């Protein structure tokens, strides 16, 4: 009996200490890990839609809650500001619209003074290769640059893809969603 | 045995994975490039040195009936520490090594050294043993990765080193190529040690004849 008690106590102690150590390390690395993830996954997209900044948009990112998803969990929007001499002149954030096969995630860059698009970059999609997947091509995304976001964008403003109307609409919807987001949360994005 | 001997035996006498023939799974899987091999080797070396020292320090407390469970918990703790640190500061390497970092837990080398050495030796000796074996493992993986990368992709550390018309042997980057490479290296190491043993034997015979 005494021996069993010793086995239990020793093993429990070792496991307990291990748990504490891991919780501490997890806590310590949580922030660098989040930064590394965003830096490696999102940075190429942010870099392609913003230019002329002298800060680190990834490091200066702002995040704030924007309502709940369909399971009632809070959703937060992450905004990457482009600053020059400490002043935010453009922001980039992720927006999405429904394409042919599912949601299309688009990184949208907007100049906050002129309300014009500084560029878009498709981050995630599940469109048909060769048809809808052409939304990734510069020939499609380039005409978005410089579009005015004071009013809703329509596909007449850009080079719509023939044979991929729904994919085109999905990207345009994502950009228009971004326009609404910007109008709603402008004060939180620019400060 | 002196500390130095415990440390250096990992570089030749017990050189993993060739001598111990343990830890073959990550060896075959991650050595597609020199960088991956070195990263994996150093991660294992860190885990091995730390777990060996801690297990040696706890060896009088851990009852022998639950020792394997206790060893695994200790090894797993250090592996998770390595995994989190790598994810935070070496994200690209972490993505490439992927599942093989958590799999260090079930890699037989740390458990084997804990059972065979740390559970019956002092803290310093165990640390030297773990570090030596770990660095030996890192060197092996680095060499294997270097060979496979140079001949399989024509690059070293991502930089082109072969002449421009060189057709890379893509076979070497696949799993069968890993087996072939490992086999050839093992054969070379066996050849060298067979020669060494023969020379030693002859020297002994000569000394005996002179006496």
Coordinates of C-alpha atoms in Angstrom, one line a residue:
Chain A
X1 CA 0.0 0.0 0.0
X2 CA 2.8 2.4 1.0
X3 CA 4.6 1.6 -2.2
X4 CA 1.6 2.3 -4.4
X5 CA 1.2 5.6 -2.6
X6 CA 4.8 6.5 -3.3
X7 CA 4.4 5.7 -7.0
X8 CA 1.3 7.8 -7.3
X9 CA 2.8 10.8 -5.4
X10 CA 6.0 10.8 -7.3
X11 CA 4.4 10.5 -10.8
X12 CA 1.8 13.1 -9.9
X13 CA 4.4 15.5 -8.7
X14 CA 6.5 15.1 -11.8
X15 CA 3.4 15.6 -14.1
X16 CA 2.3 18.6 -12.0
X17 CA 5.6 20.4 -12.2
X18 CA 5.8 19.6 -15.9
X19 CA 2.3 21.2 -16.3
X20 CA 3.3 24.3 -14.5
X21 CA 6.5 24.7 -16.5
X22 CA 4.6 24.2 -19.8
X23 CA 1.9 26.7 -18.9
X24 CA 4.6 29.3 -18.0
X25 CA 6.5 28.7 -21.3
X26 CA 3.2 28.8 -23.3
X27 CA 2.4 32.1 -21.7
X28 CA 5.9 33.5 -22.4
X29 CA 5.8 32.5 -26.1
X30 CA 2.2 33.3 -26.9
X31 CA 3.0 36.8 -28.2
X32 CA 6.0 36.0 -30.3
X33 CA 4.2 33.0 -31.8
X34 CA 1.2 35.2 -32.8
X35 CA 3.6 37.7 -34.3
X36 CA 5.5 34.9 -36.2
X37 CA 2.3 33.5 -37.6
X38 CA 0.9 36.8 -38.8
X39 CA 4.3 37.8 -40.1
X40 CA 4.8 34.6 -42.2
X41 CA 1.2 34.1 -43.3
X42 CA -0.2 37.6 -43.7
X43 CA 2.9 39.8 -44.4
X44 CA 3.3 39.0 -48.1
X45 CA -0.3 40.1 -48.7
X46 CA 0.0 43.2 -46.6
X47 CA 3.2 44.1 -48.4
X48 CA 1.6 43.7 -51.8
X49 CA -1.3 46.1 -51.0
X50 CA 0.5 48.8 -49.1
X51 CA 3.5 50.8 -50.0
X52 CA 5.5 53.8 -49.0
X53 CA 5.3 53.2 -45.2
X54 CA 8.2 53.5 -42.8
X55 CA 6.8 51.4 -39.9
X56 CA 6.2 47.7 -39.4
X57 CA 2.5 47.2 -40.2
X58 CA 2.6 43.8 -38.6
X59 CA 4.0 45.0 -35.3
X60 CA 1.7 48.0 -35.2
X61 CA -1.4 46.0 -35.9
X62 CA -4.6 46.9 -34.2
X63 CA -7.3 44.5 -33.4
X64 CA -10.8 45.2 -32.1
X65 CA -14.1 43.2 -31.8
X66 CA -16.6 43.5 -34.6
X67 CA -19.6 41.4 -33.4
X68 CA -20.1 37.7 -33.2
X69 CA -19.9 34.8 -35.6
X70 CA -22.8 32.4 -36.1
X71 CA -21.8 30.4 -33.0
X72 CA -21.9 33.5 -30.9
X73 CA -18.2 33.7 -30.5
X74 CA -16.6 37.2 -30.7
X75 CA -14.9 38.0 -33.9
X76 CA -12.1 40.5 -34.0
X77 CA -10.8 42.4 -37.0
X78 CA -7.0 42.8 -37.4
X79 CA -6.0 46.0 -39.1
X80 CA -2.5 46.7 -40.4
X81 CA -1.8 50.4 -40.5
X82 CA 0.8 51.9 -42.9
X83 CA 2.4 55.0 -41.3
X84 CA 4.7 57.7 -42.4
X85 CA 6.3 59.8 -39.8
X86 CA 4.0 58.3 -37.2
X87 CA 0.8 59.2 -39.1
X88 CA -1.5 56.5 -40.5
X89 CA -2.1 57.2 -44.2
X90 CA -3.4 53.8 -45.3
X91 CA -4.7 50.6 -43.7
X92 CA -4.9 47.0 -44.8
X93 CA -7.3 44.4 -43.4
X94 CA -8.9 41.2 -44.4
X95 CA -12.4 41.0 -45.8
X96 CA -14.4 38.3 -47.4
X97 CA -17.1 37.7 -50.0
X98 CA -18.9 34.6 -51.3
X99 CA -17.5 33.3 -54.5
X100 CA -18.6 30.3 -56.7
X101 CA -17.5 27.6 -54.2
X102 CA -17.1 29.3 -50.9
X103 CA -15.8 32.4 -49.2
X104 CA -12.9 34.4 -50.8
X105 CA -10.6 36.0 -48.3
X106 CA -9.2 39.3 -49.6
X107 CA -6.5 41.6 -48.1
X108 CA -7.7 45.1 -48.9
X109 CA -5.5 48.1 -48.7
X110 CA -7.2 51.6 -48.5
X111 CA -5.7 55.1 -48.5
X112 CA -7.6 56.7 -45.6
X113 CA -7.3 60.3 -46.9
X114 CA -8.5 59.8 -50.5
X115 CA -10.6 56.7 -49.8
X116 CA -9.0 55.0 -52.7
X117 CA -7.9 51.4 -52.9
X118 CA -4.1 51.0 -52.7
X119 CA -4.4 47.3 -53.8
X120 CA -6.0 44.0 -53.1
X121 CA -4.6 40.5 -52.7
X122 CA -6.6 37.3 -52.5
X123 CA -5.4 35.3 -49.5
X124 CA -7.8 32.3 -49.5
X125 CA -10.2 30.9 -51.9
X126 CA -11.6 27.6 -53.2
X127 CA -12.5 28.7 -56.8
X128 CA -12.2 26.5 -59.9
X129 CA -8.5 26.2 -61.1
X130 CA -8.2 27.8 -64.5
X131 CA -11.5 29.7 -64.3
X132 CA -12.4 31.3 -60.9
X133 CA -8.8 30.9 -59.6
X134 CA -7.7 33.6 -62.1
X135 CA -8.8 36.1 -59.4
X136 CA -5.2 35.5 -58.2
X137 CA -3.6 36.9 -61.3
X138 CA -2.3 40.5 -61.4
X139 CA -4.3 41.1 -64.5
X140 CA -7.4 40.9 -62.4
X141 CA -6.2 42.5 -59.1
X142 CA -4.3 45.4 -60.7
X143 CA -7.4 47.3 -62.0
X144 CA -8.7 47.5 -58.4
X145 CA -5.7 49.8 -57.5
X146 CA -6.9 53.4 -57.4
X147 CA -10.6 52.6 -57.4
X148 CA -12.7 55.1 -55.4
X149 CA -14.3 53.6 -52.3
X150 CA -16.7 56.5 -51.6
X151 CA -19.4 54.5 -53.3
X152 CA -20.0 50.8 -53.8
X153 CA -17.8 49.2 -56.4
X154 CA -19.4 47.3 -59.3
X155 CA -17.8 44.9 -61.7
X156 CA -18.0 47.5 -64.4
X157 CA -15.3 49.4 -62.6
X158 CA -12.8 46.6 -63.0
X159 CA -11.8 43.9 -65.5
X160 CA -14.4 41.2 -64.9
X161 CA -13.3 37.6 -65.6
X162 CA -15.3 36.0 -68.4
X163 CA -16.6 32.6 -67.4
X164 CA -16.0 33.4 -63.7
X165 CA -18.8 35.9 -62.9
X166 CA -19.5 34.5 -59.5
X167 CA -15.8 34.6 -58.5
X168 CA -15.5 38.2 -59.8
X169 CA -18.6 39.1 -57.8
X170 CA -17.2 37.5 -54.7
X171 CA -14.0 39.6 -54.8
X172 CA -16.1 42.8 -55.6
X173 CA -18.4 41.9 -52.6
X174 CA -15.3 41.5 -50.4
X175 CA -14.1 44.9 -51.4
X176 CA -17.5 46.4 -50.7
X177 CA -17.6 44.6 -47.3
X178 CA -14.3 46.3 -46.6
X179 CA -15.8 49.6 -47.5
X180 CA -18.6 49.1 -45.0
X181 CA -16.1 48.0 -42.4
X182 CA -14.0 51.1 -43.0
X183 CA -17.0 53.4 -42.8
X184 CA -18.1 51.8 -39.5
X185 CA -14.8 51.5 -37.7
X186 CA -12.7 54.3 -39.3
X187 CA -12.1 56.0 -35.9
X188 CA -10.6 52.8 -34.5
X189 CA -8.5 52.1 -37.5
X190 CA -7.0 55.5 -37.9
X191 CA -5.5 57.2 -34.8
Chain B
X1 CA 35.3 7.3 -17.0
X2 CA 36.0 11.0 -17.3
X3 CA 33.5 13.6 -18.4
X4 CA 35.4 14.1 -21.6
X5 CA 35.0 10.5 -22.6
X6 CA 31.3 10.5 -21.9
X7 CA 31.0 13.6 -24.1
X8 CA 33.1 12.3 -27.0
X9 CA 31.7 8.8 -27.3
X10 CA 28.7 10.3 -29.0
X11 CA 30.8 11.4 -31.9
X12 CA 32.1 8.0 -32.9
X13 CA 31.7 5.0 -30.6
X14 CA 28.0 5.5 -30.1
X15 CA 27.4 7.9 -33.0
X16 CA 23.6 8.0 -33.6
X17 CA 21.8 7.0 -35.7
X18 CA 24.6 4.9 -37.3
X19 CA 25.8 3.1 -34.1
X20 CA 22.8 3.2 -31.9
X21 CA 20.5 2.6 -34.9
X22 CA 17.8 4.5 -33.0
X23 CA 15.9 7.6 -34.1
X24 CA 15.7 6.5 -37.7
X25 CA 12.3 7.9 -38.4
X26 CA 13.2 11.6 -38.2
X27 CA 16.6 10.8 -39.8
X28 CA 15.0 9.5 -42.9
X29 CA 12.2 12.1 -43.0
X30 CA 13.8 15.5 -42.4
X31 CA 17.3 15.2 -43.9
X32 CA 16.2 16.5 -47.3
X33 CA 18.4 19.5 -46.7
X34 CA 21.4 20.4 -44.6
X35 CA 19.4 23.1 -42.8
X36 CA 16.6 20.8 -41.8
X37 CA 19.0 18.1 -40.6
X38 CA 20.9 20.6 -38.5
X39 CA 17.8 22.1 -37.0
X40 CA 16.3 18.7 -36.1
X41 CA 19.7 17.5 -34.7
X42 CA 20.1 20.6 -32.5
X43 CA 16.6 20.4 -31.2
X44 CA 17.2 16.7 -30.3
X45 CA 20.5 17.6 -28.7
X46 CA 18.9 20.2 -26.5
X47 CA 16.2 17.8 -25.4
X48 CA 18.6 15.0 -24.8
X49 CA 21.1 17.1 -22.7
X50 CA 18.3 18.6 -20.5
X51 CA 16.3 15.4 -20.0
X52 CA 19.4 13.4 -19.2
X53 CA 20.4 15.8 -16.5
X54 CA 17.0 16.1 -15.0
X55 CA 16.4 12.4 -15.0
X56 CA 19.8 11.8 -13.5
X57 CA 19.0 14.3 -10.7
X58 CA 15.7 12.6 -10.0
X59 CA 17.0 9.0 -10.4
X60 CA 16.9 8.3 -6.6
X61 CA 13.4 9.6 -6.3
X62 CA 11.8 7.9 -9.2
X63 CA 10.5 4.4 -8.3
X64 CA 11.7 1.9 -10.8
X65 CA 8.1 0.7 -11.5
X66 CA 7.0 4.0 -12.9
X67 CA 10.4 5.1 -14.4
X68 CA 9.4 4.8 -18.0
X69 CA 6.3 7.0 -17.5
X70 CA 8.3 9.5 -15.5
X71 CA 11.1 9.6 -18.2
X72 CA 8.5 10.2 -20.9
X73 CA 6.9 13.1 -19.0
X74 CA 10.3 14.7 -18.6
X75 CA 11.3 14.2 -22.2
X76 CA 7.9 15.5 -23.4
X77 CA 8.1 18.6 -21.3
X78 CA 11.4 19.6 -22.9
X79 CA 10.1 18.7 -26.4
X80 CA 7.1 21.0 -25.9
X81 CA 9.5 23.8 -24.7
X82 CA 11.6 23.4 -27.9
X83 CA 8.5 23.3 -30.0
X84 CA 7.0 26.5 -28.6
X85 CA 10.4 28.3 -28.8
X86 CA 11.0 27.2 -32.3
X87 CA 7.5 28.3 -33.3
X88 CA 8.1 31.7 -31.8
X89 CA 11.6 32.4 -33.1
X90 CA 12.3 30.1 -36.0
X91 CA 8.9 29.9 -37.7
X92 CA 10.1 28.9 -41.1
X93 CA 12.1 25.9 -39.7
X94 CA 9.2 25.0 -37.5
X95 CA 6.9 24.8 -40.5
X96 CA 9.4 22.6 -42.4
X97 CA 10.1 20.2 -39.5
X98 CA 6.4 20.1 -38.6
X99 CA 5.3 16.9 -37.0
X100 CA 8.9 15.6 -36.4
X101 CA 9.5 18.0 -33.5
X102 CA 6.7 16.7 -31.3
X103 CA 7.8 13.2 -32.4
X104 CA 11.2 13.6 -30.6
X105 CA 9.2 12.4 -27.6
X106 CA 8.8 9.0 -29.1
X107 CA 12.2 9.1 -30.7
X108 CA 14.0 6.3 -29.0
X109 CA 17.3 8.2 -28.4
X110 CA 16.2 10.3 -25.4
X111 CA 14.4 7.4 -23.8
X112 CA 17.2 5.1 -24.6
X113 CA 19.8 7.3 -23.0
X114 CA 17.6 7.9 -20.0
X115 CA 17.2 4.2 -19.4
X116 CA 20.8 3.1 -20.3
X117 CA 22.8 6.0 -18.9
X118 CA 21.1 8.8 -16.9
X119 CA 19.2 6.5 -14.6
X120 CA 22.5 5.1 -13.2
X121 CA 25.0 7.9 -13.5
X122 CA 25.6 11.3 -12.0
X123 CA 24.2 14.6 -13.2
X124 CA 27.3 15.9 -14.9
X125 CA 28.2 12.7 -16.6
X126 CA 24.6 12.4 -17.8
X127 CA 24.7 15.9 -19.2
X128 CA 27.9 15.2 -21.0
X129 CA 26.5 12.0 -22.4
X130 CA 23.3 13.6 -23.6
X131 CA 25.1 16.6 -25.1
X132 CA 27.6 14.4 -26.9
X133 CA 25.1 11.9 -28.2
X134 CA 22.8 14.8 -29.2
X135 CA 25.6 16.7 -31.1
X136 CA 26.7 13.5 -32.7
X137 CA 23.1 13.1 -33.9
X138 CA 23.1 16.7 -35.2
X139 CA 26.4 16.1 -37.1
X140 CA 25.0 12.9 -38.6
X141 CA 21.8 14.5 -39.7
X142 CA 23.7 17.5 -41.1
X143 CA 26.0 15.3 -43.1
X144 CA 23.2 13.2 -44.4
X145 CA 21.2 16.3 -45.3
X146 CA 24.2 17.9 -47.0
X147 CA 24.8 14.9 -49.2
X148 CA 21.1 14.5 -50.1
X149 CA 20.8 18.2 -50.8
X150 CA 23.9 18.6 -52.9
X151 CA 23.2 15.6 -55.1
X152 CA 19.4 15.6 -54.9
X153 CA 18.8 19.3 -55.5
X154 CA 22.2 20.7 -56.5
X155 CA 22.2 23.2 -53.7
X156 CA 23.8 23.7 -50.2
X157 CA 21.9 25.7 -47.6
X158 CA 19.6 26.8 -50.4
X159 CA 22.5 28.1 -52.6
X160 CA 23.4 26.6 -55.9
X161 CA 26.7 24.8 -55.8
X162 CA 26.7 22.3 -58.7
X163 CA 27.6 23.3 -62.3
X164 CA 24.8 24.7 -64.4
X165 CA 24.2 21.6 -66.5
X166 CA 23.9 19.4 -63.5
X167 CA 20.8 17.2 -63.5
X168 CA 19.7 16.8 -59.8
X169 CA 19.0 13.2 -58.7
X170 CA 15.5 13.9 -57.3
X171 CA 15.5 10.3 -56.2
X172 CA 17.8 11.1 -53.3
X173 CA 15.2 13.5 -51.8
X174 CA 12.6 10.8 -51.7
X175 CA 12.3 8.3 -48.8
X176 CA 14.1 5.4 -50.8
X177 CA 17.0 7.8 -51.5
X178 CA 17.2 8.4 -47.7
X179 CA 17.5 4.7 -47.1
X180 CA 20.2 4.3 -49.8
X181 CA 22.2 7.3 -48.4
X182 CA 21.9 6.0 -44.9
X183 CA 23.1 2.6 -45.9
X184 CA 26.1 3.9 -47.8
X185 CA 27.1 6.1 -44.9
X186 CA 26.7 3.2 -42.5
X187 CA 28.8 1.0 -44.8
X188 CA 31.6 3.6 -44.9
X189 CA 31.6 3.9 -41.1
X190 CA 31.7 0.2 -40.7
X191 CA 34.6 -0.1 -43.2
X192 CA 36.6 2.6 -41.3
X193 CA 36.0 0.9 -37.9
X194 CA 36.9 -2.5 -39.3
X195 CA 40.2 -1.1 -40.5
X196 CA 40.8 0.5 -37.2
X197 CA 40.2 -2.7 -35.3
X198 CA 42.5 -4.6 -37.6
X199 CA 45.3 -2.1 -37.1
X200 CA 44.8 -2.2 -33.4
X201 CA 45.0 -6.0 -33.4
X202 CA 48.2 -6.0 -35.5
X203 CA 49.8 -3.5 -33.2
X204 CA 49.0 -5.6 -30.2
X205 CA 50.4 -8.7 -32.0
X206 CA 53.6 -6.8 -32.9
X207 CA 54.0 -5.7 -29.3
X208 CA 53.5 -9.2 -28.0
X209 CA 56.1 -10.6 -30.5
X210 CA 58.6 -8.0 -29.4
X211 CA 58.1 -8.8 -25.8

